[in-house]
Tab-separated table of C-alpha atoms in Angstrom:
chain	number	residue	atom	x	y	z
D	1	UNK	CA	-65.879	-44.124	-5.675
D	2	UNK	CA	-63.218	-45.389	-8.024
D	3	UNK	CA	-64.433	-46.562	-11.566
D	4	UNK	CA	-63.055	-50.099	-10.715
D	5	UNK	CA	-65.428	-50.243	-7.753
D	6	UNK	CA	-68.400	-49.147	-10.025
D	7	UNK	CA	-68.476	-52.553	-11.691
D	8	UNK	CA	-67.730	-54.771	-8.699
D	9	UNK	CA	-68.943	-58.288	-9.171
D	10	UNK	CA	-69.303	-60.750	-6.393
D	11	UNK	CA	-70.311	-64.507	-6.534
D	12	UNK	CA	-71.399	-66.292	-3.467
D	13	UNK	CA	-73.230	-69.388	-2.198
D	14	UNK	CA	-76.830	-68.120	-1.581
D	15	UNK	CA	-78.566	-71.067	-0.131
D	16	UNK	CA	-79.097	-74.879	-0.166
D	17	UNK	CA	-82.327	-76.468	-1.098
D	18	UNK	CA	-83.393	-80.003	-0.063
D	19	UNK	CA	-86.950	-79.864	-1.878
D	20	UNK	CA	-86.183	-82.743	-4.201
D	21	UNK	CA	-84.666	-84.948	-1.532
D	22	UNK	CA	-81.110	-84.116	-2.522
D	23	UNK	CA	-79.009	-80.945	-1.826
D	24	UNK	CA	-78.915	-78.325	-4.528
D	25	UNK	CA	-76.669	-75.319	-3.999
D	26	UNK	CA	-77.694	-71.967	-5.434
D	27	UNK	CA	-75.354	-69.258	-6.333
D	28	UNK	CA	-75.941	-65.379	-6.483
D	29	UNK	CA	-74.032	-63.255	-8.851
D	30	UNK	CA	-74.141	-59.550	-7.978
D	31	UNK	CA	-72.901	-56.389	-9.792
D	32	UNK	CA	-72.713	-53.183	-7.725
D	33	UNK	CA	-74.735	-54.925	-4.874
D	34	UNK	CA	-77.683	-55.951	-7.148
D	35	UNK	CA	-78.235	-59.576	-8.028
D	36	UNK	CA	-77.886	-60.136	-11.837
D	37	UNK	CA	-78.111	-63.848	-11.924
D	38	UNK	CA	-78.914	-66.802	-9.734
D	39	UNK	CA	-77.692	-70.270	-10.716
D	40	UNK	CA	-77.931	-73.885	-9.511
D	41	UNK	CA	-75.267	-76.421	-10.175
D	42	UNK	CA	-77.641	-77.968	-12.821
D	43	UNK	CA	-77.879	-74.767	-14.866
D	44	UNK	CA	-76.226	-74.544	-18.216
D	45	UNK	CA	-74.272	-71.360	-17.267
D	46	UNK	CA	-72.962	-73.089	-14.148
D	47	UNK	CA	-71.823	-76.020	-16.355
D	48	UNK	CA	-70.007	-73.426	-18.510
D	49	UNK	CA	-68.245	-72.008	-15.508
D	50	UNK	CA	-67.153	-75.486	-14.577
D	51	UNK	CA	-65.561	-75.799	-17.966
D	52	UNK	CA	-63.994	-72.363	-17.824
D	53	UNK	CA	-62.693	-72.620	-14.264
D	54	UNK	CA	-62.029	-76.248	-13.670
D	55	UNK	CA	-62.292	-77.441	-10.170
D	56	UNK	CA	-62.351	-73.939	-8.711
D	57	UNK	CA	-66.080	-74.024	-8.298
D	58	UNK	CA	-65.776	-76.656	-5.590
D	59	UNK	CA	-64.098	-74.030	-3.355
D	60	UNK	CA	-67.000	-71.618	-3.210
D	61	UNK	CA	-65.841	-69.222	-5.998
D	62	UNK	CA	-62.786	-68.218	-3.876
D	63	UNK	CA	-60.624	-67.627	-7.019
D	64	UNK	CA	-61.729	-64.010	-7.928
D	65	UNK	CA	-60.264	-64.110	-11.356
D	66	UNK	CA	-62.120	-67.221	-12.373
D	67	UNK	CA	-65.307	-65.837	-10.917
D	68	UNK	CA	-65.030	-62.608	-12.808
D	69	UNK	CA	-64.358	-64.524	-16.002
D	70	UNK	CA	-67.420	-66.609	-15.455
D	71	UNK	CA	-69.651	-63.680	-14.666
D	72	UNK	CA	-68.440	-61.905	-17.781
D	73	UNK	CA	-69.849	-64.748	-19.844
D	74	UNK	CA	-73.429	-64.232	-18.613
């Protein structure tokens, strides 16, 4: 395995919750296949991501560079 693969980060939509009567999206951040963080849109870290990456968060973290930049701030 290449060294670059050893620190692979992925960010994906994990699930939606309707417990409070409104939809809340949760995100899973994984490094090397292990979850290192879980965020909801209301979390402070997610708000920080929105500031760093602008409107990219609305497209489901499809911009890898922005996602990696965000994950490195955690």
